[in-house]
JSON list of C-alpha atoms in Angstrom, two decimals:
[
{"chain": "A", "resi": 185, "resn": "UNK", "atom": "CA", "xyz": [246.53, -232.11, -73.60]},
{"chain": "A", "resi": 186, "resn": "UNK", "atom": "CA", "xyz": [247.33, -229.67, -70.91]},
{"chain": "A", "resi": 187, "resn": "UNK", "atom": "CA", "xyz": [246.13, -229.71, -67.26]},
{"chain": "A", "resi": 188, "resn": "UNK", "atom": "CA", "xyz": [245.13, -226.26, -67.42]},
{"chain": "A", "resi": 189, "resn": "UNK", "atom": "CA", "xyz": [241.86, -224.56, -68.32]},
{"chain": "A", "resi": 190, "resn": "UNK", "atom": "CA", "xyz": [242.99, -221.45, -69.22]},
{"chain": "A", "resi": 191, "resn": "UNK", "atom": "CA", "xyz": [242.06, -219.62, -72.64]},
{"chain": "A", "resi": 192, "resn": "UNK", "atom": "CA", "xyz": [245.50, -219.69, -73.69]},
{"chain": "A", "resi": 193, "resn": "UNK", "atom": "CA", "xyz": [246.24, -223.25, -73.25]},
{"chain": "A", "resi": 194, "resn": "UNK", "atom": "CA", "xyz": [243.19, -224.30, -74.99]},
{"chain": "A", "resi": 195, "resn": "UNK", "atom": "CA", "xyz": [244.05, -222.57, -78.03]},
{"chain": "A", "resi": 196, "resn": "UNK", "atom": "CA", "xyz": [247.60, -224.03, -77.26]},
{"chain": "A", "resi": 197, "resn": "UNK", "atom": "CA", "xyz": [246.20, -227.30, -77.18]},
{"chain": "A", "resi": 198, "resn": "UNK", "atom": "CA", "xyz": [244.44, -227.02, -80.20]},
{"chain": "A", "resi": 199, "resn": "UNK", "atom": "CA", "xyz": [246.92, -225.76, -82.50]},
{"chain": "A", "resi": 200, "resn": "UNK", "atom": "CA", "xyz": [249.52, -228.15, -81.67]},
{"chain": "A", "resi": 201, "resn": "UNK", "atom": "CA", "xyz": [246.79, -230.72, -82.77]},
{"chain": "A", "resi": 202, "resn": "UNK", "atom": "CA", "xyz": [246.82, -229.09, -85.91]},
{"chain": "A", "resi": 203, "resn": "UNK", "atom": "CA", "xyz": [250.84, -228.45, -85.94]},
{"chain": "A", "resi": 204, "resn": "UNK", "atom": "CA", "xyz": [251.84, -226.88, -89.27]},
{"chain": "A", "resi": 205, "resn": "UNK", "atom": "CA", "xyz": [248.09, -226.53, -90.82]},
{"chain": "A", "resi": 206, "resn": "UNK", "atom": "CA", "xyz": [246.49, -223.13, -91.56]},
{"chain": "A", "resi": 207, "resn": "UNK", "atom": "CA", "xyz": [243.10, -223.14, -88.76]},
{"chain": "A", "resi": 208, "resn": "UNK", "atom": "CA", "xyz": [240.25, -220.57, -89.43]},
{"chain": "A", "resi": 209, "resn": "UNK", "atom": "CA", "xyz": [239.46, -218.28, -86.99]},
{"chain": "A", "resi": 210, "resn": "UNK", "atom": "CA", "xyz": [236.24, -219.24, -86.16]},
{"chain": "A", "resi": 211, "resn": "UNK", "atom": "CA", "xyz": [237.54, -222.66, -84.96]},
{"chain": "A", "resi": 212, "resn": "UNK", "atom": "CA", "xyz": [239.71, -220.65, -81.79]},
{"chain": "A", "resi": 213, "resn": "UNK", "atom": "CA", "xyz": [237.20, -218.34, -81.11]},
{"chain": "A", "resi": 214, "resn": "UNK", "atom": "CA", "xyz": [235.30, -220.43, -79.18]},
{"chain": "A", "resi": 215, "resn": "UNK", "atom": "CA", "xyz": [238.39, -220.62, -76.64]},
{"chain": "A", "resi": 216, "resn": "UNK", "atom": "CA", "xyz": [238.42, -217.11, -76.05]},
{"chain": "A", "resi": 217, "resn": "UNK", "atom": "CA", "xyz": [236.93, -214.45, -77.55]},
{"chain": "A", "resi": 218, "resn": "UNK", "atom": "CA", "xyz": [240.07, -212.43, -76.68]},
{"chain": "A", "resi": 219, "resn": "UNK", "atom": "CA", "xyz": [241.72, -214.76, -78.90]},
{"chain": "A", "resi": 220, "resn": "UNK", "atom": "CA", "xyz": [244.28, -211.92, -80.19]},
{"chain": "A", "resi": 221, "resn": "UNK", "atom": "CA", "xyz": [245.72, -211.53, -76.49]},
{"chain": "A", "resi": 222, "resn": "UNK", "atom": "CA", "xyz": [246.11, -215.31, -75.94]},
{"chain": "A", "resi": 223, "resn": "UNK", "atom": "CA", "xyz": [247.68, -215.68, -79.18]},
{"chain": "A", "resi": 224, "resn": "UNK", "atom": "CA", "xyz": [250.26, -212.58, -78.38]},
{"chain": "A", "resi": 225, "resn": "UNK", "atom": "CA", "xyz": [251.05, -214.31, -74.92]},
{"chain": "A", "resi": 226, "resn": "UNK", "atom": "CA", "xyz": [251.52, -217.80, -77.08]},
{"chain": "A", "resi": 227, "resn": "UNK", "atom": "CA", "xyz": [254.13, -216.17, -79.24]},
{"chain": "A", "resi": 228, "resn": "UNK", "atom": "CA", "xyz": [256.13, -214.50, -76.33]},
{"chain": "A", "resi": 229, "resn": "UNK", "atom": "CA", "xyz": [256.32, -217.78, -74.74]},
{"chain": "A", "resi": 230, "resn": "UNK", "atom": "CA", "xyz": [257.02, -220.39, -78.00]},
{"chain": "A", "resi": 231, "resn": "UNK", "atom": "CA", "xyz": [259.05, -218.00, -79.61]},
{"chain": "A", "resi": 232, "resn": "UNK", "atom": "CA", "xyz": [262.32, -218.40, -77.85]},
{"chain": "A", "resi": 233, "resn": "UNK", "atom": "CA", "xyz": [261.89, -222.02, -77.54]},
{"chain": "A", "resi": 234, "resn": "UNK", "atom": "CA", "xyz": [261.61, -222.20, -81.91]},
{"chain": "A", "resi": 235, "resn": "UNK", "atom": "CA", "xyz": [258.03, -221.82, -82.54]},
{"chain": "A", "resi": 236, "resn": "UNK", "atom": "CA", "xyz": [256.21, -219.09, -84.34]},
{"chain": "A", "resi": 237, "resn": "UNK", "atom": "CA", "xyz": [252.74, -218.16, -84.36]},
{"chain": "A", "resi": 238, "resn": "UNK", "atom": "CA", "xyz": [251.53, -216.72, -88.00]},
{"chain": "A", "resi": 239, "resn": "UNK", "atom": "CA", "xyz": [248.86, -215.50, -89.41]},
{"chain": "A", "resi": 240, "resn": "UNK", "atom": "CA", "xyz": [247.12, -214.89, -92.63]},
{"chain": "A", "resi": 241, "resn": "UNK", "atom": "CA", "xyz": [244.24, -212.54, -93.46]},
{"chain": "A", "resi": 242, "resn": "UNK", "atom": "CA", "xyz": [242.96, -212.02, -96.62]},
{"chain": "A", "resi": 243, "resn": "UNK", "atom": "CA", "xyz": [239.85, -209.56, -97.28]},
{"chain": "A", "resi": 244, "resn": "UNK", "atom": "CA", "xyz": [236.86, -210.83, -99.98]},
{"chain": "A", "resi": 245, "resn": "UNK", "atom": "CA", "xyz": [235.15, -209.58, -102.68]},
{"chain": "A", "resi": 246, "resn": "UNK", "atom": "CA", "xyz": [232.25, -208.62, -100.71]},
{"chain": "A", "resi": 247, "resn": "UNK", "atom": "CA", "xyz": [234.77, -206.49, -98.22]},
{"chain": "A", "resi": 248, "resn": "UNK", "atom": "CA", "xyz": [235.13, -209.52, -95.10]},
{"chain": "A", "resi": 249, "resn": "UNK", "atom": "CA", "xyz": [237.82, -210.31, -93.33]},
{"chain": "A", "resi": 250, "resn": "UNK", "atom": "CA", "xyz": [238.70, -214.22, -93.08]},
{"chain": "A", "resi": 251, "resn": "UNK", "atom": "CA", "xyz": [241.72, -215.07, -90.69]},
{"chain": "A", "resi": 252, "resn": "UNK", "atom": "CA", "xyz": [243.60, -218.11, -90.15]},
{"chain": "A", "resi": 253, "resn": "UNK", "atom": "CA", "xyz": [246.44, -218.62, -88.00]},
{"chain": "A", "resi": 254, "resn": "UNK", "atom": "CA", "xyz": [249.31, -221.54, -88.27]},
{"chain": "A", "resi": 255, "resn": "UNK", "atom": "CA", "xyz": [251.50, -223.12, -85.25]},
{"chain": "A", "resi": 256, "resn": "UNK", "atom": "CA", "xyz": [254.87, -224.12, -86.74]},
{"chain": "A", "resi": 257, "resn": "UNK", "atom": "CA", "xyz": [258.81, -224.07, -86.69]},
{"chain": "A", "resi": 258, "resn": "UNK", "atom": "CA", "xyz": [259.95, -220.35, -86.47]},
{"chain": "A", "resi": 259, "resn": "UNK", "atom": "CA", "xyz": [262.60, -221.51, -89.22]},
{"chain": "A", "resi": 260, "resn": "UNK", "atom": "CA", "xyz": [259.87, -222.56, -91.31]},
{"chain": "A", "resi": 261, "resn": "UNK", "atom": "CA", "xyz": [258.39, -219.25, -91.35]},
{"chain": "A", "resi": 262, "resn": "UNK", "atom": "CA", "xyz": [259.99, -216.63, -93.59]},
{"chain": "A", "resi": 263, "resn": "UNK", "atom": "CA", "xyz": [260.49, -213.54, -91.23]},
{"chain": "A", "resi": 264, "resn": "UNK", "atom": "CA", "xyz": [262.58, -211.35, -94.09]},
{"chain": "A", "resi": 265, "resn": "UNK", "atom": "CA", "xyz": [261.11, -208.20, -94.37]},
{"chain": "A", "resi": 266, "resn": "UNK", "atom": "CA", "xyz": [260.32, -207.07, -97.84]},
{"chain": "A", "resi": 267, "resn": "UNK", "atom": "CA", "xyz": [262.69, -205.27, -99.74]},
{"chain": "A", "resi": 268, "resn": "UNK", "atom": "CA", "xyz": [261.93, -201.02, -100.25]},
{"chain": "A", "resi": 269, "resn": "UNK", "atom": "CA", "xyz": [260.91, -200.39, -103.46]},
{"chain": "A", "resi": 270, "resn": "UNK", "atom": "CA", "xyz": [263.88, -198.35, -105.08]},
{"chain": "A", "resi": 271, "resn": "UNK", "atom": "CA", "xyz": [263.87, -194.83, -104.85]},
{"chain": "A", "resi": 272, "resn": "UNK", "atom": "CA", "xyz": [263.14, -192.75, -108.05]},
{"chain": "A", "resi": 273, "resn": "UNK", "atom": "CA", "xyz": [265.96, -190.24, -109.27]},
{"chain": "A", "resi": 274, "resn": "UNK", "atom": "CA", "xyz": [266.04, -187.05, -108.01]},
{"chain": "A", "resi": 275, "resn": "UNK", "atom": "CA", "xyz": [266.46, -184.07, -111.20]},
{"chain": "A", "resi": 276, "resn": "UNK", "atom": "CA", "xyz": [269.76, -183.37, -109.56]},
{"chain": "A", "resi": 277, "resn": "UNK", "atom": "CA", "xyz": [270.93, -186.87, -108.96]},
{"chain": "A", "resi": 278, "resn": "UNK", "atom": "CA", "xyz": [270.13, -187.86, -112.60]},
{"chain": "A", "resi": 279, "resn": "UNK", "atom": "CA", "xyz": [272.12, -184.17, -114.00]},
{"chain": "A", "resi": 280, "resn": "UNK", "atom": "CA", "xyz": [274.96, -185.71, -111.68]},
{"chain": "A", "resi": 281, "resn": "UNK", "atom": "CA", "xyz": [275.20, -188.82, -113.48]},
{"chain": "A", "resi": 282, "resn": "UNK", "atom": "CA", "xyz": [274.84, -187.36, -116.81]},
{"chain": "A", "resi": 283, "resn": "UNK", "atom": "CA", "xyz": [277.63, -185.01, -116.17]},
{"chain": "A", "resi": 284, "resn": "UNK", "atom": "CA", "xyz": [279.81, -188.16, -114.71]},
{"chain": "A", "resi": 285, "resn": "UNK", "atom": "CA", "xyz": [278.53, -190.25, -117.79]},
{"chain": "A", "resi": 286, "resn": "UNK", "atom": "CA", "xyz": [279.49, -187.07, -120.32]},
{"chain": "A", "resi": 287, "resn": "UNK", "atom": "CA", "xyz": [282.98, -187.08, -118.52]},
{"chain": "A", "resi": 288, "resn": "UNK", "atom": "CA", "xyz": [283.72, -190.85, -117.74]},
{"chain": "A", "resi": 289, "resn": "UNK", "atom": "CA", "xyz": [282.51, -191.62, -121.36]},
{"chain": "A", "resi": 290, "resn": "UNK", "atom": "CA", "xyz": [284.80, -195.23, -121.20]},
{"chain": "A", "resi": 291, "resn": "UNK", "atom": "CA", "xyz": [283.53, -196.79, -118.38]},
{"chain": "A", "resi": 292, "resn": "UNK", "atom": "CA", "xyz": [279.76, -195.27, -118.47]},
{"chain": "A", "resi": 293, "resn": "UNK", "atom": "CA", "xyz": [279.10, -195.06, -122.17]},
{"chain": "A", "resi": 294, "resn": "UNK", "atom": "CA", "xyz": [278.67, -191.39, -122.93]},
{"chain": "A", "resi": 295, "resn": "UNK", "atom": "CA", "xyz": [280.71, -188.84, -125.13]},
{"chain": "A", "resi": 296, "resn": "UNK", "atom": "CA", "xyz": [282.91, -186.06, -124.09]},
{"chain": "A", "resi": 297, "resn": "UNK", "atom": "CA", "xyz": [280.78, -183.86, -125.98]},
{"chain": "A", "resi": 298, "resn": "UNK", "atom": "CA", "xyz": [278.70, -181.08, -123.91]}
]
C-alpha cells in the first residue's frame, strides 16, 4: 500500500490489488468521485513504465451505463485500431474496371467483346 492519501493512489492501490481483473465502477468511486481524472493521470504515469489502464462500458436493456475498468500489462491489451470498413465502388471506378476487365479479358476474366 502506498504512503500517500491522495485520490489517485487509492484507486492505484486498489487496482493493483485486483491486477488483471475487470472492477465495477462503483467499487472506485468511493476514492474519488473525480474518478475519470485520477484514472487519466494513472495512465500517463503507468503507461511508459508497461501498464495500461482499460476500460469497458456496456449500456443495458433498460438504457444504463455499467463501467468497469482493468489494471494490466499494456502488451496484454490489444491497442490495434479496427480496420475501416471497405469503401463501396464509385459508378466510375466500377465502368473503369469493366472497361480494364473487357480489355484484359486473360488475366481478369472478361471478353473482348464491347
Amino acid at each position: 500500500m502506498s504512503q500517500r492519501n491522495t485520490q489517485r493512489e487509492k484507486i492505484k492501490d486498489y487496482l493493483w490489488a485486483r491486477f488483471g481483473e475487470w472492477v465495477p465502477l462503483p467499487e472506485i468511486l468511493p476514492f474519488a468521485a473525480q474518478y475519470s481524472a485520477r484514472i487519466h493521470e494513472m495512465r500517463k504515469e503507468l503507461g511508459p513504465r508497461g501498464y495500461a489502464i482499460e476500460n469497458r462500458t456496456e449500456i443495458q436493456a433498460d438504457g444504463s451505463k455499467r463501467s468497469w475498468f482493468k489494471l494490466d500489462y499494456a502488451a496484454a491489451i490489444d491497442v490495434t485500431p479496427p480496420k475501416p470498413a471497405p469503401a463501396a465502388e464509385s459508378d466510375y471506378m466500377r465502368r473503369v474496371r469493366e472497361e480494364q476487365e473487357r480489355a484484359t479479358p486473360l488475366f481478369a476474366g472478361g471478353t473482348n467483346e464491347p
